[in-house]
Coordinates of C-alpha atoms in Angstrom, one line a residue:
Chain A
M1 CA -43.7 46.4 63.6
G2 CA -40.5 45.2 61.9
L3 CA -40.4 43.0 58.8
E4 CA -39.8 39.4 59.5
L5 CA -37.8 38.3 56.6
S6 CA -37.9 34.6 57.5
I7 CA -41.6 34.6 56.7
F8 CA -40.9 35.3 53.1
I9 CA -38.4 32.5 52.9
D10 CA -40.6 30.0 54.9
Y11 CA -43.9 30.7 53.3
G12 CA -42.9 32.0 49.9
P13 CA -43.2 28.6 48.2
R14 CA -46.7 28.2 49.5
I15 CA -47.6 31.6 48.2
L16 CA -46.2 30.7 44.8
V17 CA -48.4 27.6 44.7
G18 CA -51.4 29.9 45.3
F19 CA -50.0 32.3 42.7
W20 CA -49.9 29.5 40.1
L21 CA -53.5 28.6 40.8
T22 CA -54.5 32.3 40.5
I23 CA -52.7 32.5 37.1
K24 CA -54.5 29.3 35.9
I25 CA -57.9 30.6 37.0
V26 CA -57.6 34.0 35.4
V27 CA -56.1 32.7 32.2
L28 CA -59.0 30.2 31.9
A29 CA -61.5 32.9 32.8
I30 CA -60.2 35.3 30.2
A31 CA -60.0 32.4 27.6
I32 CA -63.7 31.7 28.2
G33 CA -64.8 35.3 28.9
L34 CA -63.3 37.0 25.9
P35 CA -65.0 34.9 23.2
L36 CA -68.2 35.1 25.3
G37 CA -67.8 38.9 25.4
V38 CA -67.4 39.1 21.6
F39 CA -70.5 36.9 21.2
L40 CA -72.5 39.0 23.7
A41 CA -71.5 42.2 22.0
L42 CA -72.6 40.9 18.6
A43 CA -75.8 39.4 20.1
R44 CA -76.7 42.8 21.5
R45 CA -76.7 44.1 17.9
S46 CA -78.6 41.1 16.5
R47 CA -81.7 41.3 14.3
L48 CA -83.3 38.7 16.5
A49 CA -85.1 40.3 19.4
L50 CA -84.9 37.3 21.7
L51 CA -81.1 37.0 21.3
R52 CA -80.7 40.7 21.8
F53 CA -82.8 40.6 25.0
A54 CA -81.0 37.5 26.4
A55 CA -77.6 39.1 25.8
T56 CA -78.7 42.4 27.3
A57 CA -80.1 40.7 30.4
F58 CA -77.0 38.7 30.9
I59 CA -74.7 41.7 30.7
E60 CA -76.9 43.9 32.9
V61 CA -77.1 41.2 35.7
F62 CA -73.4 40.6 35.8
R63 CA -72.5 44.3 35.5
N64 CA -74.9 45.6 38.1
T65 CA -74.5 43.1 41.0
P66 CA -71.4 42.7 43.3
F67 CA -69.0 40.0 42.1
I68 CA -68.9 38.4 45.6
I69 CA -72.7 37.9 45.5
Q70 CA -72.5 36.4 42.0
V71 CA -69.9 34.0 43.3
F72 CA -72.0 33.1 46.4
L73 CA -75.1 32.6 44.2
I74 CA -73.3 30.3 41.8
Y75 CA -71.5 28.4 44.5
Y76 CA -74.3 27.9 47.0
V77 CA -77.4 27.9 44.8
L78 CA -76.4 25.7 41.9
P79 CA -76.1 22.6 44.1
F80 CA -79.8 22.9 44.9
Y81 CA -80.4 22.3 41.2
G82 CA -78.2 19.3 41.1
L83 CA -75.1 21.0 39.8
R84 CA -72.3 20.5 42.2
L85 CA -69.0 21.8 40.8
P86 CA -65.6 22.1 42.5
A87 CA -64.9 25.5 43.9
E88 CA -62.1 26.2 41.3
Q89 CA -64.5 25.5 38.5
V90 CA -67.2 27.7 40.0
G91 CA -64.5 30.4 40.3
V92 CA -63.5 30.2 36.7
L93 CA -67.1 30.3 35.5
A94 CA -68.0 33.2 37.7
L95 CA -65.0 35.2 36.7
A96 CA -65.6 34.4 33.0
A97 CA -69.2 35.5 33.2
F98 CA -68.4 38.6 35.1
G99 CA -65.5 39.5 32.8
S100 CA -67.5 38.8 29.6
A101 CA -70.2 41.3 30.6
Y102 CA -67.6 44.1 30.8
F103 CA -65.7 42.8 27.7
A104 CA -68.9 42.8 25.8
E105 CA -69.6 46.5 26.6
V106 CA -66.1 47.5 25.7
I107 CA -66.3 45.7 22.4
R108 CA -69.7 47.1 21.7
G109 CA -68.4 50.6 22.4
G110 CA -65.5 50.0 20.0
I111 CA -67.9 48.9 17.2
E112 CA -70.2 51.8 17.7
A113 CA -67.2 54.3 17.7
M114 CA -66.7 53.4 14.0
P115 CA -68.2 55.8 11.5
A116 CA -71.6 54.4 10.4
G117 CA -70.4 54.7 6.8
Q118 CA -67.9 51.9 7.3
L119 CA -70.6 49.3 8.1
E120 CA -72.9 50.8 5.5
S121 CA -70.3 50.6 2.7
A122 CA -69.6 46.9 3.6
H123 CA -73.4 46.2 3.4
A124 CA -73.8 48.1 0.2
I125 CA -71.1 46.0 -1.5
G126 CA -73.0 42.8 -0.6
M127 CA -71.3 41.7 2.7
S128 CA -73.4 39.9 5.3
E129 CA -73.4 41.3 8.8
T130 CA -70.8 38.7 9.9
Q131 CA -68.5 39.5 6.9
A132 CA -68.9 43.3 7.5
M133 CA -67.9 42.9 11.1
R134 CA -65.0 40.5 10.4
Y135 CA -63.5 42.3 7.4
V136 CA -64.4 45.9 7.8
V137 CA -65.5 47.0 11.3
L138 CA -63.6 44.8 13.9
P139 CA -60.2 45.2 12.3
Q140 CA -60.6 49.0 12.7
A141 CA -62.3 48.8 16.1
V142 CA -59.5 46.7 17.6
G143 CA -57.3 49.9 18.1
V144 CA -60.2 51.5 20.1
I145 CA -61.1 48.3 22.0
L146 CA -57.7 47.1 23.3
P147 CA -56.8 49.8 25.9
P148 CA -60.2 49.6 27.8
L149 CA -60.1 45.8 27.3
T150 CA -56.8 45.7 29.1
N151 CA -58.2 47.6 32.0
Q152 CA -61.0 45.1 32.3
M153 CA -58.6 42.2 32.3
L154 CA -56.6 43.9 35.1
S155 CA -59.7 44.3 37.2
L156 CA -60.7 40.7 36.5
I157 CA -57.3 39.6 37.8
K158 CA -57.8 41.6 41.0
E159 CA -61.4 40.3 41.4
S160 CA -60.1 36.7 41.5
A161 CA -59.1 37.4 45.1
I162 CA -62.8 37.2 46.0
L163 CA -62.7 33.5 45.2
S164 CA -61.0 33.0 48.5
T165 CA -64.4 33.3 50.1
I166 CA -65.5 30.0 48.5
T167 CA -62.4 28.1 49.6
V168 CA -60.5 28.3 46.3
Q169 CA -56.9 27.9 47.4
E170 CA -55.6 30.7 45.3
M171 CA -53.1 33.4 46.3
T172 CA -55.3 35.5 48.6
M173 CA -56.7 32.4 50.4
T174 CA -53.1 31.2 50.9
A175 CA -52.1 34.5 52.4
L176 CA -55.1 34.5 54.7
R177 CA -54.1 31.0 56.0
I178 CA -50.4 32.1 56.5
Q179 CA -51.6 35.2 58.3
G180 CA -53.7 33.0 60.6
E181 CA -50.8 30.7 61.3
T182 CA -48.1 33.3 61.8
F183 CA -50.0 36.4 63.0
R184 CA -47.9 38.3 60.5
P185 CA -50.4 40.0 58.2
F186 CA -48.0 42.5 56.8
E187 CA -45.5 40.0 55.4
A188 CA -48.3 37.7 54.1
F189 CA -50.2 40.5 52.3
I190 CA -47.3 42.4 51.0
M191 CA -46.1 39.3 49.3
I192 CA -49.3 38.8 47.4
A193 CA -49.8 42.5 46.7
L194 CA -46.5 42.5 44.9
L195 CA -47.3 39.3 43.0
Y196 CA -50.7 40.7 41.9
W197 CA -48.9 43.8 40.8
L198 CA -46.3 41.7 38.9
L199 CA -49.1 39.7 37.1
N200 CA -50.9 42.9 36.1
E201 CA -47.8 44.6 34.8
V202 CA -47.0 41.5 32.7
V203 CA -50.5 41.5 31.2
A204 CA -50.5 45.3 30.7
I205 CA -47.1 45.2 28.9
G206 CA -48.2 42.2 26.8
M207 CA -51.4 43.9 25.7
R208 CA -49.5 47.1 24.9
R209 CA -47.2 45.1 22.6
L210 CA -50.2 43.4 21.0
E211 CA -51.8 46.8 20.4
R212 CA -48.7 48.2 18.8
G213 CA -48.3 45.1 16.7
L214 CA -51.8 45.3 15.4
T215 CA -51.9 49.0 14.7
R216 CA -48.4 49.4 13.4
K217 CA -49.4 48.2 10.0
T218 CA -51.7 51.1 9.2
P219 CA -51.0 54.8 9.9
R220 CA -51.9 55.4 13.5
S221 CA -54.2 58.3 12.8
T222 CA -56.6 56.2 10.7
T223 CA -58.1 54.3 13.6
L224 CA -60.7 56.8 14.7
K225 CA -60.6 59.5 12.0
V226 CA -63.8 60.1 10.2
E227 CA -63.1 60.5 6.5
G228 CA -64.0 63.7 4.7
G229 CA -62.6 65.8 1.9
R230 CA -63.2 69.2 3.4
Chain B
M1 CA -86.4 45.7 -25.4
S2 CA -89.1 46.2 -22.7
R3 CA -86.9 44.2 -20.3
D4 CA -84.1 46.7 -20.9
A5 CA -86.5 49.6 -20.7
K6 CA -87.6 48.4 -17.2
F7 CA -84.1 47.5 -16.0
L8 CA -84.6 49.2 -12.7
E9 CA -88.1 49.9 -11.3
L10 CA -89.0 51.7 -8.1
I11 CA -92.7 51.4 -7.6
E12 CA -94.7 53.7 -5.3
I13 CA -91.9 54.0 -2.7
T14 CA -93.1 55.6 0.6
T15 CA -90.6 56.2 3.4
K16 CA -91.3 57.8 6.7
F17 CA -88.9 58.8 9.4
D18 CA -91.1 59.2 12.5
T19 CA -93.6 61.8 11.4
L20 CA -91.6 63.1 8.4
T21 CA -92.5 61.6 5.1
A22 CA -89.2 61.4 3.3
L23 CA -90.6 59.8 0.1
D24 CA -94.2 60.0 -0.9
K25 CA -95.3 57.3 -3.4
V26 CA -92.3 57.9 -5.6
S27 CA -92.0 55.8 -8.8
L28 CA -89.1 55.8 -11.1
T29 CA -88.0 53.5 -14.0
V30 CA -84.5 53.4 -15.4
A31 CA -83.6 51.7 -18.6
K32 CA -80.4 49.7 -19.2
G33 CA -77.5 52.0 -20.0
E34 CA -79.4 55.1 -19.0
V35 CA -77.8 57.8 -16.9
V36 CA -80.3 59.5 -14.6
C37 CA -79.4 62.4 -12.4
I38 CA -81.5 63.3 -9.4
I39 CA -81.5 66.9 -8.4
G40 CA -83.3 68.8 -5.7
P41 CA -82.9 70.9 -2.6
S42 CA -81.4 69.2 0.5
G43 CA -83.9 67.2 2.5
C44 CA -86.0 66.5 -0.6
G45 CA -85.5 62.8 -0.3
K46 CA -83.1 62.3 -3.2
S47 CA -80.5 60.4 -1.1
T48 CA -83.2 58.3 0.6
L49 CA -84.5 57.4 -2.9
L50 CA -81.0 56.3 -4.0
R51 CA -80.6 54.3 -0.8
T52 CA -83.9 52.6 -1.3
V53 CA -82.6 51.0 -4.5
N54 CA -80.2 48.7 -2.6
W55 CA -82.4 48.6 0.4
L56 CA -80.0 50.4 2.7
A57 CA -83.0 52.5 3.6
P58 CA -85.9 50.1 3.5
P59 CA -89.1 52.0 2.8
N60 CA -92.4 51.6 4.6
A61 CA -94.2 50.7 1.4
G62 CA -93.3 50.1 -2.2
T63 CA -91.3 47.7 -4.4
V64 CA -87.8 47.7 -6.0
R65 CA -87.2 45.5 -9.0
L66 CA -84.0 44.9 -10.9
E67 CA -84.4 43.2 -14.3
G68 CA -87.9 42.2 -13.2
Q69 CA -86.7 40.5 -10.0
S70 CA -87.8 41.8 -6.6
V71 CA -85.0 43.4 -4.7
G72 CA -87.3 44.3 -1.9
Q73 CA -91.0 44.6 -1.2
A74 CA -92.2 46.7 1.7
P75 CA -93.6 46.2 4.2
E76 CA -92.0 42.8 4.5
R77 CA -90.7 40.7 7.3
R78 CA -87.3 41.6 8.7
Q79 CA -84.5 40.6 6.4
T80 CA -83.1 37.3 7.8
G81 CA -81.8 34.0 6.4
R82 CA -82.6 33.5 2.8
G83 CA -84.0 37.0 2.4
I84 CA -80.8 38.7 3.4
R85 CA -78.7 36.4 1.3
A86 CA -80.8 37.2 -1.8
L87 CA -80.6 40.9 -0.9
N88 CA -76.8 40.7 -0.6
T89 CA -76.6 39.1 -4.1
F90 CA -78.5 42.1 -5.4
R91 CA -76.3 44.6 -3.5
A92 CA -73.2 43.0 -5.0
R93 CA -74.7 43.8 -8.4
M94 CA -75.2 47.5 -7.6
G95 CA -72.1 49.5 -7.0
M96 CA -72.6 52.3 -4.5
V97 CA -70.5 55.4 -4.1
F98 CA -71.0 57.6 -1.1
Q99 CA -70.5 61.3 -0.5
Q100 CA -68.0 60.6 2.3
F101 CA -66.2 58.0 0.2
N102 CA -66.2 55.3 3.0
T103 CA -63.0 53.8 1.9
W104 CA -61.6 51.3 4.4
P105 CA -58.7 52.9 6.2
H106 CA -57.2 49.6 7.5
L107 CA -56.7 48.3 4.0
T108 CA -54.3 49.4 1.2
A109 CA -55.8 50.8 -2.0
L110 CA -55.5 47.3 -3.6
E111 CA -57.0 45.5 -0.6
N112 CA -59.9 48.0 -0.6
V113 CA -60.7 46.8 -4.1
T114 CA -60.0 43.1 -3.7
R115 CA -61.6 42.4 -0.3
A116 CA -65.3 42.2 -1.4
Q117 CA -64.4 40.4 -4.6
V118 CA -63.0 37.6 -2.6
V119 CA -65.4 37.6 0.3
V120 CA -68.7 38.3 -1.6
L121 CA -68.0 37.0 -5.1
G122 CA -65.7 34.2 -4.1
R123 CA -63.0 35.1 -6.6
S124 CA -59.5 33.8 -6.0
A125 CA -56.9 36.3 -4.6
A126 CA -55.0 36.4 -7.9
E127 CA -58.2 36.9 -9.9
A128 CA -59.3 39.7 -7.6
A129 CA -56.0 41.4 -7.7
E130 CA -55.9 41.4 -11.5
R131 CA -59.4 42.8 -11.7
A132 CA -58.5 45.4 -9.0
R133 CA -55.5 46.6 -10.9
A134 CA -57.6 47.1 -14.0
A135 CA -60.2 49.0 -12.0
L136 CA -57.6 51.2 -10.3
C137 CA -56.1 51.8 -13.7
D138 CA -59.5 52.9 -15.0
V139 CA -59.9 55.5 -12.3
G140 CA -56.3 56.8 -12.7
L141 CA -54.9 55.3 -9.5
A142 CA -52.5 52.8 -11.1
D143 CA -49.5 54.3 -9.2
K144 CA -51.4 54.3 -5.8
I145 CA -52.0 50.6 -5.5
D146 CA -50.0 50.1 -2.3
D147 CA -50.9 53.4 -0.7
W148 CA -53.1 53.7 2.4
P149 CA -56.4 55.6 1.9
E150 CA -55.1 58.1 4.4
M151 CA -52.3 59.1 2.1
L152 CA -54.8 59.9 -0.8
S153 CA -56.5 63.2 -1.5
G154 CA -60.3 63.4 -1.2
G155 CA -60.6 63.1 -5.0
Q156 CA -58.3 60.1 -5.1
K157 CA -60.2 58.5 -2.2
Q158 CA -63.5 58.9 -4.1
R159 CA -61.9 57.4 -7.2
L160 CA -60.7 54.5 -5.0
A161 CA -64.3 54.0 -3.8
I162 CA -65.5 54.0 -7.5
A163 CA -62.8 51.4 -8.3
R164 CA -63.9 49.3 -5.4
A165 CA -67.5 49.3 -6.7
L166 CA -66.4 48.7 -10.4
A167 CA -64.3 45.7 -9.5
M168 CA -67.5 43.9 -8.5
D169 CA -68.6 44.2 -12.2
P170 CA -71.9 45.7 -11.2
S171 CA -74.8 46.1 -13.6
L172 CA -75.8 49.4 -12.1
M173 CA -74.0 52.2 -10.2
L174 CA -75.6 54.3 -7.5
L175 CA -73.8 57.6 -6.7
D176 CA -74.8 59.7 -3.8
E177 CA -73.4 63.2 -4.2
P178 CA -70.1 61.8 -5.3
T179 CA -68.4 65.2 -5.5
S180 CA -70.1 67.2 -2.7
A181 CA -67.4 66.5 -0.1
L182 CA -64.5 67.4 -2.4
D183 CA -62.5 70.6 -2.7
P184 CA -63.4 72.3 -6.0
E185 CA -60.2 71.5 -7.8
L186 CA -60.6 67.8 -7.1
V187 CA -64.1 67.6 -8.5
S188 CA -63.2 67.4 -12.2
G189 CA -61.1 64.2 -11.8
V190 CA -64.0 62.3 -10.3
L191 CA -66.4 63.7 -12.9
A192 CA -64.1 62.6 -15.7
V193 CA -64.1 59.0 -14.4
L194 CA -67.9 59.1 -14.2
K195 CA -68.2 60.5 -17.6
S196 CA -66.1 57.8 -19.1
L197 CA -68.2 55.2 -17.3
A198 CA -71.4 56.7 -18.8
E199 CA -69.8 56.6 -22.2
K200 CA -69.1 52.9 -21.7
G201 CA -72.8 52.3 -21.3
M202 CA -72.9 51.9 -17.5
T203 CA -76.4 52.3 -16.0
M204 CA -76.1 55.1 -13.4
L205 CA -78.3 56.8 -10.9
I206 CA -76.6 59.9 -9.6
V207 CA -77.7 62.3 -6.9
T208 CA -75.8 65.5 -7.7
H209 CA -75.6 69.3 -7.5
E210 CA -73.3 69.5 -10.5
L211 CA -75.7 70.9 -13.1
G212 CA -72.9 71.2 -15.7
F213 CA -72.0 67.6 -15.2
A214 CA -75.7 66.5 -15.3
A215 CA -76.1 68.4 -18.6
Q216 CA -73.1 66.5 -20.1
V217 CA -73.8 63.0 -19.0
A218 CA -77.4 62.5 -18.0
D219 CA -80.0 61.1 -20.4
R220 CA -82.7 62.2 -18.0
V221 CA -83.0 64.6 -15.0
V222 CA -85.3 64.0 -12.1
F223 CA -86.2 67.0 -10.0
M224 CA -87.4 66.2 -6.5
E225 CA -88.9 68.3 -3.8
A226 CA -90.5 67.4 -0.4
G227 CA -90.4 63.7 -1.1
R228 CA -91.9 63.8 -4.5
I229 CA -90.7 63.9 -8.1
V230 CA -91.8 67.3 -9.3
E231 CA -90.4 67.2 -12.8
E232 CA -88.8 64.5 -14.9
G233 CA -87.7 64.6 -18.5
P234 CA -84.9 64.5 -21.0
T235 CA -81.9 66.5 -19.7
S236 CA -82.1 69.2 -22.3
Q237 CA -85.7 69.9 -21.6
D238 CA -85.4 69.8 -17.8
L239 CA -82.4 72.0 -17.5
H240 CA -82.9 74.4 -20.4
A241 CA -86.7 74.7 -20.5
P242 CA -88.1 73.7 -17.1
K243 CA -91.9 73.3 -17.1
T244 CA -92.5 73.9 -13.4
E245 CA -91.9 77.2 -11.5
R246 CA -90.3 75.1 -8.7
L247 CA -87.6 73.7 -11.0
K248 CA -87.0 77.2 -12.5
D249 CA -86.5 78.6 -9.0
F250 CA -84.2 75.8 -8.0
L251 CA -82.0 76.1 -11.1
A252 CA -81.8 79.8 -10.6
K253 CA -80.6 79.5 -7.1
L254 CA -78.1 76.7 -7.9
T255 CA -76.6 78.5 -10.9
A256 CA -76.2 81.7 -8.9
T257 CA -73.9 79.9 -6.5
Q258 CA -72.1 77.6 -9.0
M259 CA -69.3 78.7 -11.3
P260 CA -70.8 80.1 -14.5
S261 CA -70.1 77.3 -16.9
A262 CA -71.5 77.5 -20.3
M263 CA -74.3 75.2 -19.2
A264 CA -75.2 77.5 -16.3
Q265 CA -75.3 80.5 -18.5
K266 CA -77.7 78.8 -20.7
V267 CA -80.0 78.0 -17.8
V268 CA -79.8 81.6 -16.6
A269 CA -80.6 82.8 -20.2
H270 CA -83.7 80.8 -20.1
D271 CA -84.7 82.0 -16.7
P272 CA -87.1 84.9 -16.6
I273 CA -85.6 86.2 -13.3

């Protein structure tokens, strides 16, 4: 089966329209999911049992069920309760919720990787839990959190393809349509595979830059090293 | 006078870790300006007792009072809202120094000393920096202001940790084996700083294994074993003429392993073994 180059030229613009929607959806999902993830990570460490339980339940539900089922549940079940949202909005919310569960676990892992003495010394000098996190623990944990956080972002971007199943006209949906019209699956899917790859590379490079920028200030070895004289 | 005599009070502190009783109805009173050294074998509860003072290790029962005000009263409800804010105010008044230093590696020496002044005490950046420079000068780190903790030796890190605590202008210092994690040649610098603090009249509660140091600076020595205070008295009496067999044994064991300072020889001379 040869490559039909005209498909790229004829259908490329439509794919790019779908690509733009994919970008908008994942950017919004990360913009909502990341703060939500930070909140969930801190809520899981809260003194309030109810908050701790709610956060844990949320994380466990979204981490342990298939994303496609989550999307179906939100898209088809919410209208029964009077909440009818456009497919794009459901897509953003579902991706944000799914992403936040993983972000929360990565952030919690980073916080817990810090030596206990760091949090303790912040408390001992009179800092509240929030101040201790903000000024002592999180700035150090960032170096540990960023690499796995990037991984989670990349998988969130790829999961956005699932939104094609609820009629969101994003990139995968567009490719499926083109494939149906042209019977040229190879051209249609190779185009979007390359564009997903491109998007992920851009995000990965951006995150690596951010990581270097944030950790350059301090000697690199300090991030995870447990202090000790001997 | 009585207010000064009862500057810090620990009343019937009982702490349990699962089935282990770390502290068993321990009471201790420290007067203003007094230097009290707590000694005892590892696992005797001395660090737990120190960490009870600022409620880092909340006990199962007992009360801690600073200048007559309750720092914590166990068993009480979980520390939230107003309770935790009041506790943080007390903590800011008690400088704590840890065995493992716990300097903050993402901040320079100066920032280590200014951060809590700004965040907790609400001092301006300029005011905090001025106080920090003075504190770093006091501990002999005037030339290390812009260094990262990573670049400092263990002894310098510990002196940085002391400066961080001092810059808060605490009314009490809690020191948990401040020299135990240091190479022997770095110990003296840290002890010299603590000694000068004691001479300036700082109230200090020190958990230590340095008997020579205790003999020099402590007004009182408290000997603990198995979660209880076994012997407590003026330094000269405790270290030179222990009343209990347990303290005699402990001193003999400790002096056998430590460098034979003049102090240690005295202890050995008094020891029948």
